[in-house]
PDB file of C-alpha atoms and ligand atoms in Angstrom:
ATOM      1  CA  MET A   9     -25.091-125.368 -94.641  1.00 77.00           C
ATOM      2  CA  THR A  10     -25.107-127.291 -91.362  1.00 93.00           C
ATOM      3  CA  THR A  11     -24.732-124.944 -88.411  1.00 97.00           C
ATOM      4  CA  ILE A  12     -24.110-125.520 -84.700  1.00 98.00           C
ATOM      5  CA  PHE A  13     -27.829-124.994 -84.133  1.00 98.00           C
ATOM      6  CA  ASP A  14     -28.766-127.673 -86.700  1.00 98.00           C
ATOM      7  CA  LYS A  15     -26.570-130.067 -84.692  1.00 98.00           C
ATOM      8  CA  ILE A  16     -28.277-129.046 -81.456  1.00 98.00           C
ATOM      9  CA  ILE A  17     -31.702-129.484 -83.083  1.00 98.00           C
ATOM     10  CA  ASN A  18     -30.854-132.966 -84.399  1.00 97.00           C
ATOM     11  CA  GLY A  19     -29.324-133.988 -81.074  1.00 96.00           C
ATOM     12  CA  THR A  20     -25.692-134.440 -82.134  1.00 97.00           C
ATOM     13  CA  LEU A  21     -24.534-131.481 -80.002  1.00 97.00           C
ATOM     14  CA  PRO A  22     -25.720-130.945 -76.415  1.00 97.00           C
ATOM     15  CA  ALA A  23     -27.480-127.799 -75.197  1.00 98.00           C
ATOM     16  CA  GLU A  24     -29.468-126.717 -72.197  1.00 98.00           C
ATOM     17  CA  LYS A  25     -33.040-126.694 -73.475  1.00 98.00           C
ATOM     18  CA  VAL A  26     -35.654-124.405 -71.944  1.00 98.00           C
ATOM     19  CA  PHE A  27     -38.458-125.108 -74.442  1.00 98.00           C
ATOM     20  CA  GLU A  28     -39.109-127.566 -77.229  1.00 98.00           C
ATOM     21  CA  ASN A  29     -41.992-128.606 -79.450  1.00 98.00           C
ATOM     22  CA  GLU A  30     -42.161-130.050 -82.986  1.00 98.00           C
ATOM     23  CA  ARG A  31     -41.367-126.710 -84.604  1.00 98.00           C
ATOM     24  CA  ILE A  32     -39.330-124.659 -82.133  1.00 98.00           C
ATOM     25  CA  LEU A  33     -36.381-125.097 -79.772  1.00 98.00           C
ATOM     26  CA  ALA A  34     -35.166-122.644 -77.125  1.00 98.00           C
ATOM     27  CA  ILE A  35     -31.809-123.082 -75.379  1.00 98.00           C
ATOM     28  CA  LYS A  36     -29.597-121.194 -72.970  1.00 98.00           C
ATOM     29  CA  ASP A  37     -26.904-119.133 -74.690  1.00 98.00           C
ATOM     30  CA  ILE A  38     -23.417-120.428 -73.781  1.00 98.00           C
ATOM     31  CA  HIS A  39     -22.117-116.876 -73.398  1.00 97.00           C
ATOM     32  CA  PRO A  40     -24.983-115.107 -71.614  1.00 97.00           C
ATOM     33  CA  VAL A  41     -24.974-111.306 -71.547  1.00 95.00           C
ATOM     34  CA  ALA A  42     -27.620-111.202 -68.792  1.00 96.00           C
ATOM     35  CA  PRO A  43     -29.034-113.564 -66.137  1.00 97.00           C
ATOM     36  CA  ILE A  44     -31.619-114.673 -68.706  1.00 98.00           C
ATOM     37  CA  HIS A  45     -30.251-115.170 -72.214  1.00 98.00           C
ATOM     38  CA  PHE A  46     -32.082-117.717 -74.317  1.00 98.00           C
ATOM     39  CA  LEU A  47     -31.977-118.446 -78.028  1.00 98.00           C
ATOM     40  CA  ILE A  48     -35.331-119.238 -79.629  1.00 99.00           C
ATOM     41  CA  MET A  49     -35.039-120.912 -83.022  1.00 98.00           C
ATOM     42  CA  PRO A  50     -37.194-122.704 -85.548  1.00 98.00           C
ATOM     43  CA  LYS A  51     -36.277-126.324 -86.226  1.00 98.00           C
ATOM     44  CA  LYS A  52     -36.728-125.518 -89.910  1.00 98.00           C
ATOM     45  CA  SER A  53     -33.500-124.278 -91.493  1.00 97.00           C
ATOM     46  CA  ILE A  54     -33.926-120.570 -92.156  1.00 98.00           C
ATOM     47  CA  ARG A  55     -30.692-118.621 -92.571  1.00 98.00           C
ATOM     48  CA  ASP A  56     -31.730-115.274 -91.110  1.00 98.00           C
ATOM     49  CA  LEU A  57     -34.656-112.880 -90.725  1.00 98.00           C
ATOM     50  CA  GLN A  58     -34.128-111.588 -94.244  1.00 98.00           C
ATOM     51  CA  SER A  59     -34.732-115.113 -95.598  1.00 98.00           C
ATOM     52  CA  VAL A  60     -38.125-115.488 -93.904  1.00 98.00           C
ATOM     53  CA  LYS A  61     -40.881-116.188 -96.448  1.00 98.00           C
ATOM     54  CA  SER A  62     -44.593-115.540 -96.121  1.00 98.00           C
ATOM     55  CA  GLU A  63     -45.195-119.238 -95.391  1.00 98.00           C
ATOM     56  CA  ASP A  64     -42.868-118.914 -92.357  1.00 98.00           C
ATOM     57  CA  LEU A  65     -44.809-116.100 -90.699  1.00 98.00           C
ATOM     58  CA  ALA A  66     -46.894-118.412 -88.491  1.00 98.00           C
ATOM     59  CA  LEU A  67     -43.624-119.876 -87.232  1.00 98.00           C
ATOM     60  CA  ILE A  68     -42.265-116.421 -86.448  1.00 98.00           C
ATOM     61  CA  GLY A  69     -45.469-115.641 -84.555  1.00 98.00           C
ATOM     62  CA  GLU A  70     -45.099-118.860 -82.590  1.00 98.00           C
ATOM     63  CA  MET A  71     -41.493-117.909 -81.719  1.00 98.00           C
ATOM     64  CA  VAL A  72     -42.834-114.657 -80.286  1.00 98.00           C
ATOM     65  CA  GLN A  73     -45.392-116.627 -78.243  1.00 98.00           C
ATOM     66  CA  VAL A  74     -42.591-118.864 -76.941  1.00 98.00           C
ATOM     67  CA  ALA A  75     -40.686-115.717 -75.898  1.00 98.00           C
ATOM     68  CA  GLN A  76     -43.766-114.454 -74.055  1.00 98.00           C
ATOM     69  CA  SER A  77     -44.285-117.701 -72.179  1.00 98.00           C
ATOM     70  CA  LEU A  78     -40.582-117.978 -71.282  1.00 98.00           C
ATOM     71  CA  ALA A  79     -40.751-114.383 -70.000  1.00 98.00           C
ATOM     72  CA  VAL A  80     -43.594-115.432 -67.686  1.00 98.00           C
ATOM     73  CA  LYS A  81     -41.873-118.651 -66.624  1.00 98.00           C
ATOM     74  CA  TYR A  82     -38.565-116.911 -65.859  1.00 98.00           C
ATOM     75  CA  ASP A  83     -40.211-113.852 -64.286  1.00 98.00           C
ATOM     76  CA  ILE A  84     -38.922-111.158 -66.631  1.00 98.00           C
ATOM     77  CA  VAL A  85     -42.243-109.758 -67.912  1.00 98.00           C
ATOM     78  CA  ASP A  86     -41.356-106.320 -66.483  1.00 96.00           C
ATOM     79  CA  GLY A  87     -38.680-105.942 -69.139  1.00 96.00           C
ATOM     80  CA  TYR A  88     -36.837-107.999 -71.661  1.00 97.00           C
ATOM     81  CA  ARG A  89     -35.332-107.658 -75.104  1.00 97.00           C
ATOM     82  CA  LEU A  90     -36.145-109.915 -78.059  1.00 98.00           C
ATOM     83  CA  LEU A  91     -33.790-109.393 -80.960  1.00 97.00           C
ATOM     84  CA  THR A  92     -32.179-111.024 -83.920  1.00 98.00           C
ATOM     85  CA  ASN A  93     -29.014-110.220 -85.807  1.00 97.00           C
ATOM     86  CA  SER A  94     -29.715-110.635 -89.515  1.00 98.00           C
ATOM     87  CA  GLY A  95     -26.570-110.923 -91.586  1.00 97.00           C
ATOM     88  CA  PRO A  96     -22.850-110.632 -90.876  1.00 97.00           C
ATOM     89  CA  GLU A  97     -22.883-106.830 -90.810  1.00 97.00           C
ATOM     90  CA  ALA A  98     -25.300-107.040 -87.876  1.00 96.00           C
ATOM     91  CA  GLY A  99     -23.001-109.439 -86.038  1.00 95.00           C
ATOM     92  CA  GLN A 100     -24.824-112.671 -86.864  1.00 97.00           C
ATOM     93  CA  SER A 101     -22.402-115.528 -86.200  1.00 97.00           C
ATOM     94  CA  VAL A 102     -24.658-118.593 -86.486  1.00 98.00           C
ATOM     95  CA  PHE A 103     -26.559-118.667 -89.764  1.00 98.00           C
ATOM     96  CA  HIS A 104     -29.692-120.369 -88.511  1.00 98.00           C
ATOM     97  CA  LEU A 105     -32.408-117.878 -87.562  1.00 98.00           C
ATOM     98  CA  HIS A 106     -32.689-117.261 -83.801  1.00 98.00           C
ATOM     99  CA  PHE A 107     -34.143-114.683 -81.482  1.00 98.00           C
ATOM    100  CA  HIS A 108     -32.139-113.693 -78.414  1.00 98.00           C
ATOM    101  CA  LEU A 109     -34.384-113.336 -75.350  1.00 98.00           C
ATOM    102  CA  ILE A 110     -32.454-111.231 -72.860  1.00 97.00           C
ATOM    103  CA  GLY A 111     -33.502-110.059 -69.405  1.00 97.00           C
ATOM    104  CA  GLY A 112     -33.122-110.447 -65.682  1.00 96.00           C
ATOM    105  CA  ARG A 113     -31.234-107.204 -65.183  1.00 94.00           C
ATOM    106  CA  ARG A 114     -31.800-103.567 -66.082  1.00 93.00           C
ATOM    107  CA  LEU A 115     -30.983-103.258 -69.793  1.00 92.00           C
ATOM    108  CA  THR A 116     -29.257-100.196 -71.134  1.00 87.00           C
ATOM    109  CA  HIS A 117     -30.189 -98.485 -74.378  1.00 78.00           C
ATOM    110  CA  GLU A 118     -27.047 -99.536 -76.197  1.00 75.00           C
ATOM    111  CA  LEU A 119     -28.201-101.571 -79.157  1.00 73.00           C
ATOM    112  CA  GLY A 120     -25.440-100.896 -81.626  1.00 59.00           C
TER     113      GLY A 120
HETATM  114  P1  AMP B  14     -25.562-114.355 -83.235  1.00 55.02           P
HETATM  115  O1  AMP B  14     -24.191-113.778 -83.077  1.00 55.02           O
HETATM  116  O2  AMP B  14     -26.661-113.360 -83.173  1.00 55.02           O
HETATM  117  O3  AMP B  14     -25.637-115.260 -84.459  1.00 55.02           O
HETATM  118  O4  AMP B  14     -25.798-115.266 -81.954  1.00 55.02           O
HETATM  119  C1  AMP B  14     -25.230-116.522 -81.816  1.00 55.02           C
HETATM  120  C2  AMP B  14     -25.276-116.862 -80.354  1.00 55.02           C
HETATM  121  O5  AMP B  14     -25.121-118.266 -80.216  1.00 55.02           O
HETATM  122  C3  AMP B  14     -24.184-116.213 -79.494  1.00 55.02           C
HETATM  123  O6  AMP B  14     -24.786-115.420 -78.471  1.00 55.02           O
HETATM  124  C4  AMP B  14     -23.408-117.407 -78.927  1.00 55.02           C
HETATM  125  O7  AMP B  14     -22.993-117.193 -77.600  1.00 55.02           O
HETATM  126  C5  AMP B  14     -24.424-118.523 -79.030  1.00 55.02           C
HETATM  127  N1  AMP B  14     -23.895-119.858 -79.158  1.00 55.02           N
HETATM  128  C6  AMP B  14     -22.914-120.290 -80.004  1.00 55.02           C
HETATM  129  N2  AMP B  14     -22.722-121.605 -79.867  1.00 55.02           N
HETATM  130  C7  AMP B  14     -23.609-122.037 -78.934  1.00 55.02           C
HETATM  131  C8  AMP B  14     -23.896-123.311 -78.340  1.00 55.02           C
HETATM  132  N3  AMP B  14     -23.229-124.416 -78.700  1.00 55.02           N
HETATM  133  N4  AMP B  14     -24.861-123.367 -77.394  1.00 55.02           N
HETATM  134  C9  AMP B  14     -25.532-122.262 -77.024  1.00 55.02           C
HETATM  135  N5  AMP B  14     -25.313-121.031 -77.548  1.00 55.02           N
HETATM  136  C10 AMP B  14     -24.355-120.922 -78.482  1.00 55.02           C
END
């Protein structure tokens, strides 16, 4: 299934990019919930966290490293949230794996 993020990755839909290499893209979320709200995604089509296979684990690790370096670059190392919604019951709306990197304000404990 082609998602909005596939279109952003292949360049047919615009997005504000904050990081890109051959394997990973990070963009600004169009509906930010905090001053910093980025979406970090693999260029490889993976539906959700539950679909991650053992051969994808290096990619997941690299996504975490991208989150760390964006946290340094955007000065939120004192506190940020890195999360993914896996599946419709968790509120996933775009079925291409992505981590939300959220920070830049004091975050409350409401996760659900
Ligand atoms: P989720 O609900 O966890 O699947 O997250 C999807 C996120 O993608 C939401 O926070 C949306 O605001 C965001 N989003 C949807 N379309 C776009 C887009 N074209 N550019 C940037 N972010 C988007």
